Structures are given as structure tokens and as C-alpha cells.
Amino acid sequence: MRVAVLAYDGVFDSGLAALLDVLAGANAMRGELPQPPPAWDVSTIGFRRRIRTGAGHLVQTLPAGAAEGADLLVVPALAERRPDALIAHVSGPDALPVRRLVAATRAAGVPVASACTGTFLLAESGILDGRRATTSWWLAPYFRKRYPAVTVDESRMVTTSEGVTTAGAAFGHVDLALAVVRTGSPAVADLVARYLVVDERPSQAAYTIAEALAQSDPTVAAFERWARVHLDEPLSIAEGARAIGVSERTLQRAVSRTLGKSPLAFVRDLRVERAAHLLRTTGLPLDVIARKVGYEHANTLRVLLRERTGETASALRGR
């Protein structure tokens, strides 16, 4: 597989390095298998001979035209975590060469991949329209609002949809690179993961902070504050809407638009988050914790914890 990794001014240093390091590790370790798979031919391309990363380092690149002969174009994240500044950059003139390259590469039938804030570059180029994608969990509300034609599942760590692969927050670049290796050799991907001590992380859900997601919309933020006070009670969405001064329909729309889920599903997330915190920080029995977050039976909470975090109650307690 010929992999072109795009380096551009302001690129996220760790993202670029993670992609190159994992692919280099795969090439170094493939010989340990009885029947080694073909090597990954990796090139770092750019729009100038040298680009400056977000941390100020200079990186030598090959001409961006090399992407025409690649089997995969990978676009690392931009080193920008402020939503407004991120959207201004990816939609502005400085990112125009990246957007054009991404669109032309995909139009030629070449798969494209990105992670974290780089997914905004893919979406801005139009190649995610009508597709499923993931992105940094804390940027998902802004992504969802700006790109309504994209079906976003921020709980996923890596998602592939019709030739486009996206991965989650910051160090999701490692998961993205391992996914690239896995398409050529699952055995090499497992070997690299073991040497790098990288656990399989199919979901970002365990890392999500519900309060951070809610702050992107004042109605959702108000509902989140109200719900937290009443987590140990049977909750009525209509009552919550009245408490924050909006109609139930307005609340439903605000939560769906911002978080891509219903208010009831958001309340379940808050309950799981509170329960996980209590498991990690107290010695309370699970049945007591269940009642504190609004569930009569511990088994209901046990199932939700496994579904939402990917871990058992005992594993969370161990942390």
C-alpha cells in the first residue's frame, strides 16, 4: 500500500508523528511473521518543500502531487482546539489547497483518512456529505451544526464509510494508523499494538465529558444543570423543559441538534457518568450507586455501564 501523509502548516505534531511512527513500526515488525505482508510505502507530502508544524518544527516534504499515485491519503489534524478558530481556518483561504487536494483525491477514487480536527478539513471539502463519520468527542456539537449532511457518531474511535475513514480525538491518530495497518495485515497491527502498549479502544464514550458537550448550546447547558440536580429522581422531560423556561419541543430540538440524541438518552449519559465517578472515587455498593443515579436495580446500571463505557463496574471500581 502506498500511503501519502499530508503535512501542512499548522499540522498537529503528535498526530503526524503517530501516523508515521506506527506505519514505520509496521514495516519494521512485518519480518517477524512467517509470511510477511508487503511493506507500506509511506511518503510525507506537502505544498512546499518544508512546512512548519503547529509546534514550530520544520518538516521536509515531497510534492503534494505525489498523492495522485497513492492508495491512501491521510490528513493529520490541525493544531487548533478552539471551535471558532478551527472552523475559520478550515473554511478559509489558508486551508484551500488542503480542501482541493482532499476533494480531487477522493474524486479519483482514492480512499482518504483523517483524525481529530482533521475531520473538519474532510467535511469542509464535501467528501463526508451523506456518509457516517466520527470526530473529537468534544468538537462533535460544532461539527454536527456546521455539517448537517454528515451522520456523526462521536462515540466511535474509528469509522469507515464509502472510502473515507475518520478517527476520534487527538491520539485517535494511533487508532487510525493501526486501522490502516490492519487492512493490510491484522497480525502486524496486533503486533505493533503490543509493542507500543496500545489497548483496543473501539469507543470514545468512556472519555466523554457530558458537561463539556452541553456548553455549546445555552438550552442544552441549562437542561444539563437541571438534570444533574435531579439524577436520583424519575425525570420528566416536560418538567425539565418547564424548569428551564422552554417548550418540550424546543428542548428536544436543541438536544438533538447539538448532541445528536434525545434528552432521555442524554440523561442516561449523565447517570452513567455520575455512576462511573462514584465507582472510581467511593466504596459505595453498586446498588446504592444505582439509586443515587435514578435506577432501582443495580443490574440496569451494570448493563448501561458496559454499553456506554465498554467496561464492567468492577473494572471501573479498580481504577
PDB file of C-alpha atoms in Angstrom:
ATOM      1  CA  MET A   1       0.000   0.000   0.000  1.00  0.00           C
ATOM      2  CA  ARG A   2       1.291   3.419  -0.973  1.00  0.00           C
ATOM      3  CA  VAL A   3       0.318   5.844   1.780  1.00  0.00           C
ATOM      4  CA  ALA A   4       0.644   9.612   1.331  1.00  0.00           C
ATOM      5  CA  VAL A   5       0.593  11.515   4.635  1.00  0.00           C
ATOM      6  CA  LEU A   6      -0.136  15.209   4.136  1.00  0.00           C
ATOM      7  CA  ALA A   7       1.932  17.643   6.213  1.00  0.00           C
ATOM      8  CA  TYR A   8       0.760  21.255   6.089  1.00  0.00           C
ATOM      9  CA  ASP A   9       1.464  24.445   8.022  1.00  0.00           C
ATOM     10  CA  GLY A  10      -0.070  24.193  11.487  1.00  0.00           C
ATOM     11  CA  VAL A  11      -0.378  20.398  11.458  1.00  0.00           C
ATOM     12  CA  PHE A  12      -0.715  18.717  14.869  1.00  0.00           C
ATOM     13  CA  ASP A  13       2.762  17.405  15.655  1.00  0.00           C
ATOM     14  CA  SER A  14       1.717  14.346  17.654  1.00  0.00           C
ATOM     15  CA  GLY A  15      -0.845  13.353  15.036  1.00  0.00           C
ATOM     16  CA  LEU A  16       1.659  13.498  12.195  1.00  0.00           C
ATOM     17  CA  ALA A  17       4.303  11.687  14.239  1.00  0.00           C
ATOM     18  CA  ALA A  18       1.892   8.975  15.434  1.00  0.00           C
ATOM     19  CA  LEU A  19       0.883   8.118  11.878  1.00  0.00           C
ATOM     20  CA  LEU A  20       4.479   7.954  10.662  1.00  0.00           C
ATOM     21  CA  ASP A  21       5.728   6.053  13.733  1.00  0.00           C
ATOM     22  CA  VAL A  22       3.024   3.377  13.644  1.00  0.00           C
ATOM     23  CA  LEU A  23       3.484   2.795   9.907  1.00  0.00           C
ATOM     24  CA  ALA A  24       7.264   2.684  10.327  1.00  0.00           C
ATOM     25  CA  GLY A  25       6.808   0.224  13.188  1.00  0.00           C
ATOM     26  CA  ALA A  26       4.637  -1.964  10.974  1.00  0.00           C
ATOM     27  CA  ASN A  27       7.348  -2.045   8.324  1.00  0.00           C
ATOM     28  CA  ALA A  28       9.991  -2.868  10.930  1.00  0.00           C
ATOM     29  CA  MET A  29       7.948  -5.686  12.500  1.00  0.00           C
ATOM     30  CA  ARG A  30       6.411  -7.315   9.442  1.00  0.00           C
ATOM     31  CA  GLY A  31       9.503  -9.510   9.089  1.00  0.00           C
ATOM     32  CA  GLU A  32       8.687 -11.197  12.404  1.00  0.00           C
ATOM     33  CA  LEU A  33       5.790 -13.036  10.752  1.00  0.00           C
ATOM     34  CA  PRO A  34       6.370 -16.383   8.983  1.00  0.00           C
ATOM     35  CA  GLN A  35       4.810 -14.917   5.834  1.00  0.00           C
ATOM     36  CA  PRO A  36       5.414 -11.152   5.936  1.00  0.00           C
ATOM     37  CA  PRO A  37       2.862  -8.946   4.172  1.00  0.00           C
ATOM     38  CA  PRO A  38       4.076  -6.358   1.630  1.00  0.00           C
ATOM     39  CA  ALA A  39       5.646  -3.236   3.091  1.00  0.00           C
ATOM     40  CA  TRP A  40       3.773   0.028   3.470  1.00  0.00           C
ATOM     41  CA  ASP A  41       5.313   2.620   1.142  1.00  0.00           C
ATOM     42  CA  VAL A  42       4.886   5.827   3.155  1.00  0.00           C
ATOM     43  CA  SER A  43       5.657   9.326   1.901  1.00  0.00           C
ATOM     44  CA  THR A  44       5.188  12.673   3.605  1.00  0.00           C
ATOM     45  CA  ILE A  45       3.814  15.183   1.107  1.00  0.00           C
ATOM     46  CA  GLY A  46       3.165  18.917   1.312  1.00  0.00           C
ATOM     47  CA  PHE A  47       2.536  22.073  -0.667  1.00  0.00           C
ATOM     48  CA  ARG A  48       6.071  23.359  -0.059  1.00  0.00           C
ATOM     49  CA  ARG A  49       9.416  21.611   0.353  1.00  0.00           C
ATOM     50  CA  ARG A  50       9.339  22.447   4.056  1.00  0.00           C
ATOM     51  CA  ILE A  51       6.297  23.089   6.231  1.00  0.00           C
ATOM     52  CA  ARG A  52       6.074  24.360   9.786  1.00  0.00           C
ATOM     53  CA  THR A  53       4.069  22.305  12.262  1.00  0.00           C
ATOM     54  CA  GLY A  54       1.790  23.686  14.948  1.00  0.00           C
ATOM     55  CA  ALA A  55       4.653  23.452  17.465  1.00  0.00           C
ATOM     56  CA  GLY A  56       7.016  25.267  15.102  1.00  0.00           C
ATOM     57  CA  HIS A  57       9.064  22.334  13.807  1.00  0.00           C
ATOM     58  CA  LEU A  58      10.130  22.156  10.175  1.00  0.00           C
ATOM     59  CA  VAL A  59       9.257  19.034   8.175  1.00  0.00           C
ATOM     60  CA  GLN A  60      10.678  18.132   4.769  1.00  0.00           C
ATOM     61  CA  THR A  61       8.023  17.025   2.290  1.00  0.00           C
ATOM     62  CA  LEU A  62       7.622  15.647  -1.199  1.00  0.00           C
ATOM     63  CA  PRO A  63       5.371  17.496  -3.686  1.00  0.00           C
ATOM     64  CA  ALA A  64       1.654  17.161  -2.985  1.00  0.00           C
ATOM     65  CA  GLY A  65       1.199  15.811  -6.497  1.00  0.00           C
ATOM     66  CA  ALA A  66       2.555  12.501  -5.206  1.00  0.00           C
ATOM     67  CA  ALA A  67      -0.922  11.865  -3.823  1.00  0.00           C
ATOM     68  CA  GLU A  68      -2.043  11.005  -7.362  1.00  0.00           C
ATOM     69  CA  GLY A  69      -0.144   7.720  -7.217  1.00  0.00           C
ATOM     70  CA  ALA A  70      -1.124   6.818  -3.672  1.00  0.00           C
ATOM     71  CA  ASP A  71      -3.504   4.116  -2.500  1.00  0.00           C
ATOM     72  CA  LEU A  72      -4.476   6.191   0.525  1.00  0.00           C
ATOM     73  CA  LEU A  73      -4.254   9.866   1.502  1.00  0.00           C
ATOM     74  CA  VAL A  74      -4.051  10.559   5.244  1.00  0.00           C
ATOM     75  CA  VAL A  75      -4.672  14.072   6.568  1.00  0.00           C
ATOM     76  CA  PRO A  76      -3.469  14.578  10.170  1.00  0.00           C
ATOM     77  CA  ALA A  77      -5.227  17.024  12.485  1.00  0.00           C
ATOM     78  CA  LEU A  78      -4.744  20.767  12.644  1.00  0.00           C
ATOM     79  CA  ALA A  79      -3.159  22.021  15.875  1.00  0.00           C
ATOM     80  CA  GLU A  80      -6.207  24.070  16.880  1.00  0.00           C
ATOM     81  CA  ARG A  81      -8.685  23.108  19.597  1.00  0.00           C
ATOM     82  CA  ARG A  82     -10.835  26.291  19.747  1.00  0.00           C
ATOM     83  CA  PRO A  83     -14.005  25.569  17.750  1.00  0.00           C
ATOM     84  CA  ASP A  84     -14.465  29.051  16.259  1.00  0.00           C
ATOM     85  CA  ALA A  85     -10.813  29.361  15.239  1.00  0.00           C
ATOM     86  CA  LEU A  86     -10.821  25.820  13.854  1.00  0.00           C
ATOM     87  CA  ILE A  87     -13.857  26.409  11.647  1.00  0.00           C
ATOM     88  CA  ALA A  88     -12.498  29.771  10.496  1.00  0.00           C
ATOM     89  CA  HIS A  89      -9.249  28.107   9.442  1.00  0.00           C
ATOM     90  CA  VAL A  90     -10.621  25.033   7.680  1.00  0.00           C
ATOM     91  CA  SER A  91     -13.101  27.173   5.733  1.00  0.00           C
ATOM     92  CA  GLY A  92     -10.630  29.965   4.971  1.00  0.00           C
ATOM     93  CA  PRO A  93      -8.079  30.602   2.221  1.00  0.00           C
ATOM     94  CA  ASP A  94      -5.138  29.065   4.087  1.00  0.00           C
ATOM     95  CA  ALA A  95      -6.800  25.637   4.002  1.00  0.00           C
ATOM     96  CA  LEU A  96      -7.941  25.899   0.372  1.00  0.00           C
ATOM     97  CA  PRO A  97      -5.044  23.790  -1.007  1.00  0.00           C
ATOM     98  CA  VAL A  98      -5.827  21.035   1.502  1.00  0.00           C
ATOM     99  CA  ARG A  99      -9.532  21.081   0.665  1.00  0.00           C
ATOM    100  CA  ARG A 100      -8.821  20.921  -3.070  1.00  0.00           C
ATOM    101  CA  LEU A 101      -6.369  18.042  -2.681  1.00  0.00           C
ATOM    102  CA  VAL A 102      -8.784  16.070  -0.499  1.00  0.00           C
ATOM    103  CA  ALA A 103     -11.693  16.589  -2.909  1.00  0.00           C
ATOM    104  CA  ALA A 104      -9.619  15.737  -6.004  1.00  0.00           C
ATOM    105  CA  THR A 105      -8.106  12.653  -4.380  1.00  0.00           C
ATOM    106  CA  ARG A 106     -11.487  11.270  -3.379  1.00  0.00           C
ATOM    107  CA  ALA A 107     -12.965  12.150  -6.801  1.00  0.00           C
ATOM    108  CA  ALA A 108     -10.235   9.984  -8.318  1.00  0.00           C
ATOM    109  CA  GLY A 109     -11.441   7.067  -6.221  1.00  0.00           C
ATOM    110  CA  VAL A 110      -8.536   7.093  -3.749  1.00  0.00           C
ATOM    111  CA  PRO A 111      -9.512   6.477  -0.098  1.00  0.00           C
ATOM    112  CA  VAL A 112      -8.959   9.350   2.333  1.00  0.00           C
ATOM    113  CA  ALA A 113      -8.494   9.218   6.110  1.00  0.00           C
ATOM    114  CA  SER A 114      -8.182  11.721   8.930  1.00  0.00           C
ATOM    115  CA  ALA A 115      -8.493  12.098  12.692  1.00  0.00           C
ATOM    116  CA  CYS A 116      -9.462  14.677  15.309  1.00  0.00           C
ATOM    117  CA  THR A 117      -9.679  18.236  13.907  1.00  0.00           C
ATOM    118  CA  GLY A 118      -8.557  16.966  10.500  1.00  0.00           C
ATOM    119  CA  THR A 119     -12.047  15.541  10.042  1.00  0.00           C
ATOM    120  CA  PHE A 120     -13.259  19.147   9.734  1.00  0.00           C
ATOM    121  CA  LEU A 121     -11.000  19.538   6.685  1.00  0.00           C
ATOM    122  CA  LEU A 122     -12.585  16.462   5.131  1.00  0.00           C
ATOM    123  CA  ALA A 123     -16.080  17.691   5.890  1.00  0.00           C
ATOM    124  CA  GLU A 124     -15.314  21.169   4.576  1.00  0.00           C
ATOM    125  CA  SER A 125     -14.121  19.644   1.301  1.00  0.00           C
ATOM    126  CA  GLY A 126     -17.525  17.965   0.924  1.00  0.00           C
ATOM    127  CA  ILE A 127     -16.347  14.350   0.834  1.00  0.00           C
ATOM    128  CA  LEU A 128     -18.206  13.418   4.029  1.00  0.00           C
ATOM    129  CA  ASP A 129     -21.638  14.502   2.822  1.00  0.00           C
ATOM    130  CA  GLY A 130     -24.051  11.590   3.071  1.00  0.00           C
ATOM    131  CA  ARG A 131     -21.514   9.484   4.957  1.00  0.00           C
ATOM    132  CA  ARG A 132     -21.006   8.359   8.538  1.00  0.00           C
ATOM    133  CA  ALA A 133     -18.085   9.873  10.421  1.00  0.00           C
ATOM    134  CA  THR A 134     -16.593  10.364  13.833  1.00  0.00           C
ATOM    135  CA  THR A 135     -14.540  13.246  15.211  1.00  0.00           C
ATOM    136  CA  SER A 136     -13.180  14.535  18.513  1.00  0.00           C
ATOM    137  CA  TRP A 137     -15.987  13.950  21.017  1.00  0.00           C
ATOM    138  CA  TRP A 138     -15.737  17.490  22.423  1.00  0.00           C
ATOM    139  CA  LEU A 139     -15.988  19.068  18.956  1.00  0.00           C
ATOM    140  CA  ALA A 140     -18.942  16.941  17.830  1.00  0.00           C
ATOM    141  CA  PRO A 141     -21.643  19.565  18.595  1.00  0.00           C
ATOM    142  CA  TYR A 142     -19.860  22.120  16.396  1.00  0.00           C
ATOM    143  CA  PHE A 143     -19.210  19.530  13.693  1.00  0.00           C
ATOM    144  CA  ARG A 144     -22.850  18.426  13.706  1.00  0.00           C
ATOM    145  CA  LYS A 145     -24.098  22.007  13.439  1.00  0.00           C
ATOM    146  CA  ARG A 146     -21.791  23.008  10.578  1.00  0.00           C
ATOM    147  CA  TYR A 147     -22.067  19.781   8.571  1.00  0.00           C
ATOM    148  CA  PRO A 148     -25.685  18.586   8.844  1.00  0.00           C
ATOM    149  CA  ALA A 149     -25.261  16.335   5.782  1.00  0.00           C
ATOM    150  CA  VAL A 150     -22.828  14.144   7.749  1.00  0.00           C
ATOM    151  CA  THR A 151     -24.058  11.450  10.151  1.00  0.00           C
ATOM    152  CA  VAL A 152     -21.841  11.884  13.202  1.00  0.00           C
ATOM    153  CA  ASP A 153     -21.184   9.229  15.843  1.00  0.00           C
ATOM    154  CA  GLU A 154     -18.633  10.745  18.173  1.00  0.00           C
ATOM    155  CA  SER A 155     -18.666   7.694  20.417  1.00  0.00           C
ATOM    156  CA  ARG A 156     -16.731   5.723  17.792  1.00  0.00           C
ATOM    157  CA  MET A 157     -12.936   5.720  17.745  1.00  0.00           C
ATOM    158  CA  VAL A 158     -12.636   4.823  14.044  1.00  0.00           C
ATOM    159  CA  THR A 159     -15.355   4.816  11.379  1.00  0.00           C
ATOM    160  CA  THR A 160     -15.130   3.917   7.687  1.00  0.00           C
ATOM    161  CA  SER A 161     -17.849   4.906   5.232  1.00  0.00           C
ATOM    162  CA  GLU A 162     -17.612   4.589   1.453  1.00  0.00           C
ATOM    163  CA  GLY A 163     -13.879   5.084   1.117  1.00  0.00           C
ATOM    164  CA  VAL A 164     -13.454   7.663   3.873  1.00  0.00           C
ATOM    165  CA  THR A 165     -12.079   6.758   7.311  1.00  0.00           C
ATOM    166  CA  THR A 166     -12.306   9.108  10.276  1.00  0.00           C
ATOM    167  CA  ALA A 167     -10.988   8.746  13.814  1.00  0.00           C
ATOM    168  CA  GLY A 168     -11.569  10.424  17.149  1.00  0.00           C
ATOM    169  CA  ALA A 169      -9.738  12.874  19.337  1.00  0.00           C
ATOM    170  CA  ALA A 170      -6.009  13.710  19.241  1.00  0.00           C
ATOM    171  CA  PHE A 171      -4.393  10.335  19.951  1.00  0.00           C
ATOM    172  CA  GLY A 172      -7.023   8.683  17.810  1.00  0.00           C
ATOM    173  CA  HIS A 173      -4.259   9.087  15.202  1.00  0.00           C
ATOM    174  CA  VAL A 174      -2.722   5.933  16.704  1.00  0.00           C
ATOM    175  CA  ASP A 175      -6.003   4.060  16.265  1.00  0.00           C
ATOM    176  CA  LEU A 176      -6.290   5.408  12.720  1.00  0.00           C
ATOM    177  CA  ALA A 177      -2.772   4.269  11.829  1.00  0.00           C
ATOM    178  CA  LEU A 178      -3.401   0.816  13.300  1.00  0.00           C
ATOM    179  CA  ALA A 179      -6.610   0.615  11.257  1.00  0.00           C
ATOM    180  CA  VAL A 180      -4.563   1.356   8.123  1.00  0.00           C
ATOM    181  CA  VAL A 181      -2.080  -1.385   9.054  1.00  0.00           C
ATOM    182  CA  ARG A 182      -4.928  -3.787   9.844  1.00  0.00           C
ATOM    183  CA  THR A 183      -6.303  -3.504   6.291  1.00  0.00           C
ATOM    184  CA  GLY A 184      -3.011  -4.982   5.060  1.00  0.00           C
ATOM    185  CA  SER A 185      -2.294  -7.376   7.912  1.00  0.00           C
ATOM    186  CA  PRO A 186      -4.307  -7.831  11.119  1.00  0.00           C
ATOM    187  CA  ALA A 187      -1.397  -9.833  12.543  1.00  0.00           C
ATOM    188  CA  VAL A 188       1.060  -6.960  12.059  1.00  0.00           C
ATOM    189  CA  ALA A 189      -1.441  -4.490  13.537  1.00  0.00           C
ATOM    190  CA  ASP A 190      -1.780  -6.645  16.647  1.00  0.00           C
ATOM    191  CA  LEU A 191       1.999  -6.969  16.897  1.00  0.00           C
ATOM    192  CA  VAL A 192       2.537  -3.202  16.630  1.00  0.00           C
ATOM    193  CA  ALA A 193      -0.172  -2.558  19.228  1.00  0.00           C
ATOM    194  CA  ARG A 194       1.528  -4.950  21.644  1.00  0.00           C
ATOM    195  CA  TYR A 195       4.944  -3.361  21.202  1.00  0.00           C
ATOM    196  CA  LEU A 196       3.504   0.143  21.588  1.00  0.00           C
ATOM    197  CA  VAL A 197       1.304  -0.976  24.517  1.00  0.00           C
ATOM    198  CA  VAL A 198      -1.853   0.337  22.843  1.00  0.00           C
ATOM    199  CA  ASP A 199      -5.123  -1.130  24.082  1.00  0.00           C
ATOM    200  CA  GLU A 200      -8.004  -1.614  21.690  1.00  0.00           C
ATOM    201  CA  ARG A 201     -10.297   1.409  22.030  1.00  0.00           C
ATOM    202  CA  PRO A 202     -13.380   0.966  19.855  1.00  0.00           C
ATOM    203  CA  SER A 203     -15.204   3.833  21.531  1.00  0.00           C
ATOM    204  CA  GLN A 204     -14.571   7.343  22.863  1.00  0.00           C
ATOM    205  CA  ALA A 205     -17.608   7.099  25.140  1.00  0.00           C
ATOM    206  CA  ALA A 206     -15.549   6.367  28.256  1.00  0.00           C
ATOM    207  CA  TYR A 207     -13.675   9.659  27.789  1.00  0.00           C
ATOM    208  CA  THR A 208     -16.662  11.895  27.066  1.00  0.00           C
ATOM    209  CA  ILE A 209     -17.494  14.716  29.488  1.00  0.00           C
ATOM    210  CA  ALA A 210     -21.199  15.437  29.115  1.00  0.00           C
ATOM    211  CA  GLU A 211     -20.908  18.902  30.666  1.00  0.00           C
ATOM    212  CA  ALA A 212     -18.356  19.954  28.049  1.00  0.00           C
ATOM    213  CA  LEU A 213     -20.657  18.853  25.216  1.00  0.00           C
ATOM    214  CA  ALA A 214     -23.632  20.702  26.695  1.00  0.00           C
ATOM    215  CA  GLN A 215     -21.842  24.061  26.900  1.00  0.00           C
ATOM    216  CA  SER A 216     -22.045  24.591  23.137  1.00  0.00           C
ATOM    217  CA  ASP A 217     -25.769  25.423  23.413  1.00  0.00           C
ATOM    218  CA  PRO A 218     -27.382  27.514  26.219  1.00  0.00           C
ATOM    219  CA  THR A 219     -30.608  25.484  26.252  1.00  0.00           C
ATOM    220  CA  VAL A 220     -28.747  22.190  26.493  1.00  0.00           C
ATOM    221  CA  ALA A 221     -26.437  23.623  29.157  1.00  0.00           C
ATOM    222  CA  ALA A 222     -29.426  24.744  31.259  1.00  0.00           C
ATOM    223  CA  PHE A 223     -31.087  21.339  30.912  1.00  0.00           C
ATOM    224  CA  GLU A 224     -27.835  19.598  31.844  1.00  0.00           C
ATOM    225  CA  ARG A 225     -27.557  21.656  35.057  1.00  0.00           C
ATOM    226  CA  TRP A 226     -31.185  20.904  35.967  1.00  0.00           C
ATOM    227  CA  ALA A 227     -30.858  17.199  35.221  1.00  0.00           C
ATOM    228  CA  ARG A 228     -27.749  16.804  37.368  1.00  0.00           C
ATOM    229  CA  VAL A 229     -29.647  18.106  40.401  1.00  0.00           C
ATOM    230  CA  HIS A 230     -32.420  15.558  39.854  1.00  0.00           C
ATOM    231  CA  LEU A 231     -30.468  12.488  38.716  1.00  0.00           C
ATOM    232  CA  ASP A 232     -31.679  10.394  41.671  1.00  0.00           C
ATOM    233  CA  GLU A 233     -35.342  11.020  40.759  1.00  0.00           C
ATOM    234  CA  PRO A 234     -37.625   9.774  37.973  1.00  0.00           C
ATOM    235  CA  LEU A 235     -37.108  12.507  35.381  1.00  0.00           C
ATOM    236  CA  SER A 236     -39.770  14.064  33.202  1.00  0.00           C
ATOM    237  CA  ILE A 237     -38.510  15.814  30.073  1.00  0.00           C
ATOM    238  CA  ALA A 238     -41.615  18.022  30.084  1.00  0.00           C
ATOM    239  CA  GLU A 239     -40.846  19.049  33.670  1.00  0.00           C
ATOM    240  CA  GLY A 240     -37.238  19.755  32.753  1.00  0.00           C
ATOM    241  CA  ALA A 241     -38.316  21.942  29.839  1.00  0.00           C
ATOM    242  CA  ARG A 242     -40.641  23.942  32.088  1.00  0.00           C
ATOM    243  CA  ALA A 243     -37.914  24.324  34.692  1.00  0.00           C
ATOM    244  CA  ILE A 244     -35.554  25.982  32.209  1.00  0.00           C
ATOM    245  CA  GLY A 245     -38.252  28.065  30.537  1.00  0.00           C
ATOM    246  CA  VAL A 246     -38.618  26.412  27.125  1.00  0.00           C
ATOM    247  CA  SER A 247     -41.168  24.150  25.457  1.00  0.00           C
ATOM    248  CA  GLU A 248     -40.599  20.419  25.408  1.00  0.00           C
ATOM    249  CA  ARG A 249     -40.337  20.575  21.615  1.00  0.00           C
ATOM    250  CA  THR A 250     -37.674  23.283  21.798  1.00  0.00           C
ATOM    251  CA  LEU A 251     -35.685  21.201  24.270  1.00  0.00           C
ATOM    252  CA  GLN A 252     -35.966  18.095  22.098  1.00  0.00           C
ATOM    253  CA  ARG A 253     -34.717  20.016  19.062  1.00  0.00           C
ATOM    254  CA  ALA A 254     -31.857  21.688  20.922  1.00  0.00           C
ATOM    255  CA  VAL A 255     -30.526  18.437  22.358  1.00  0.00           C
ATOM    256  CA  SER A 256     -30.909  16.587  19.051  1.00  0.00           C
ATOM    257  CA  ARG A 257     -29.237  19.377  17.073  1.00  0.00           C
ATOM    258  CA  THR A 258     -26.336  19.718  19.497  1.00  0.00           C
ATOM    259  CA  LEU A 259     -25.753  16.167  20.692  1.00  0.00           C
ATOM    260  CA  GLY A 260     -27.430  14.019  18.055  1.00  0.00           C
ATOM    261  CA  LYS A 261     -29.576  12.235  20.653  1.00  0.00           C
ATOM    262  CA  SER A 262     -32.778  12.644  22.659  1.00  0.00           C
ATOM    263  CA  PRO A 263     -32.963  14.361  26.067  1.00  0.00           C
ATOM    264  CA  LEU A 264     -33.665  10.971  27.664  1.00  0.00           C
ATOM    265  CA  ALA A 265     -30.529   9.493  26.102  1.00  0.00           C
ATOM    266  CA  PHE A 266     -28.536  12.495  27.338  1.00  0.00           C
ATOM    267  CA  VAL A 267     -29.871  11.954  30.869  1.00  0.00           C
ATOM    268  CA  ARG A 268     -28.745   8.315  30.647  1.00  0.00           C
ATOM    269  CA  ASP A 269     -25.272   9.564  29.723  1.00  0.00           C
ATOM    270  CA  LEU A 270     -25.250  11.855  32.757  1.00  0.00           C
ATOM    271  CA  ARG A 271     -26.304   8.991  35.006  1.00  0.00           C
ATOM    272  CA  VAL A 272     -23.607   6.689  33.650  1.00  0.00           C
ATOM    273  CA  GLU A 273     -21.002   9.440  34.033  1.00  0.00           C
ATOM    274  CA  ARG A 274     -22.015  10.049  37.678  1.00  0.00           C
ATOM    275  CA  ALA A 275     -22.086   6.325  38.436  1.00  0.00           C
ATOM    276  CA  ALA A 276     -18.634   5.778  36.911  1.00  0.00           C
ATOM    277  CA  HIS A 277     -17.283   8.650  39.014  1.00  0.00           C
ATOM    278  CA  LEU A 278     -18.756   7.177  42.197  1.00  0.00           C
ATOM    279  CA  LEU A 279     -17.328   3.757  41.386  1.00  0.00           C
ATOM    280  CA  ARG A 280     -13.855   5.222  40.931  1.00  0.00           C
ATOM    281  CA  THR A 281     -13.912   7.504  43.962  1.00  0.00           C
ATOM    282  CA  THR A 282     -16.036   5.811  46.643  1.00  0.00           C
ATOM    283  CA  GLY A 283     -16.548   2.394  48.207  1.00  0.00           C
ATOM    284  CA  LEU A 284     -20.327   2.535  47.859  1.00  0.00           C
ATOM    285  CA  PRO A 285     -22.024  -0.723  46.809  1.00  0.00           C
ATOM    286  CA  LEU A 286     -23.347  -0.786  43.264  1.00  0.00           C
ATOM    287  CA  ASP A 287     -26.986  -0.943  44.394  1.00  0.00           C
ATOM    288  CA  VAL A 288     -26.515   2.246  46.420  1.00  0.00           C
ATOM    289  CA  ILE A 289     -24.840   3.980  43.480  1.00  0.00           C
ATOM    290  CA  ALA A 290     -27.687   2.831  41.225  1.00  0.00           C
ATOM    291  CA  ARG A 291     -30.255   4.542  43.469  1.00  0.00           C
ATOM    292  CA  LYS A 292     -28.149   7.697  43.596  1.00  0.00           C
ATOM    293  CA  VAL A 293     -28.342   7.980  39.807  1.00  0.00           C
ATOM    294  CA  GLY A 294     -32.017   7.115  39.463  1.00  0.00           C
ATOM    295  CA  TYR A 295     -32.077   3.325  38.926  1.00  0.00           C
ATOM    296  CA  GLU A 296     -33.950   0.965  41.209  1.00  0.00           C
ATOM    297  CA  HIS A 297     -31.947  -2.097  40.214  1.00  0.00           C
ATOM    298  CA  ALA A 298     -28.158  -2.409  40.142  1.00  0.00           C
ATOM    299  CA  ASN A 299     -28.313  -4.720  37.147  1.00  0.00           C
ATOM    300  CA  THR A 300     -29.849  -1.962  34.990  1.00  0.00           C
ATOM    301  CA  LEU A 301     -26.885   0.254  35.799  1.00  0.00           C
ATOM    302  CA  ARG A 302     -24.447  -2.622  35.297  1.00  0.00           C
ATOM    303  CA  VAL A 303     -25.720  -3.166  31.738  1.00  0.00           C
ATOM    304  CA  LEU A 304     -25.654   0.565  30.918  1.00  0.00           C
ATOM    305  CA  LEU A 305     -22.102   0.948  32.202  1.00  0.00           C
ATOM    306  CA  ARG A 306     -20.938  -1.850  29.938  1.00  0.00           C
ATOM    307  CA  GLU A 307     -22.826  -0.448  26.924  1.00  0.00           C
ATOM    308  CA  ARG A 308     -21.728   3.158  27.364  1.00  0.00           C
ATOM    309  CA  THR A 309     -18.155   2.806  28.654  1.00  0.00           C
ATOM    310  CA  GLY A 310     -17.132  -0.600  27.331  1.00  0.00           C
ATOM    311  CA  GLU A 311     -16.100  -1.591  30.860  1.00  0.00           C
ATOM    312  CA  THR A 312     -17.628  -3.536  33.717  1.00  0.00           C
ATOM    313  CA  ALA A 313     -18.493  -1.982  37.050  1.00  0.00           C
ATOM    314  CA  SER A 314     -15.633  -3.965  38.604  1.00  0.00           C
ATOM    315  CA  ALA A 315     -13.117  -2.599  36.100  1.00  0.00           C
ATOM    316  CA  LEU A 316     -14.257   0.971  36.769  1.00  0.00           C
ATOM    317  CA  ARG A 317     -14.005   0.312  40.511  1.00  0.00           C
ATOM    318  CA  GLY A 318     -10.444  -0.916  40.015  1.00  0.00           C
ATOM    319  CA  ARG A 319      -9.442   2.453  38.636  1.00  0.00           C
TER     320      ARG A 319
END
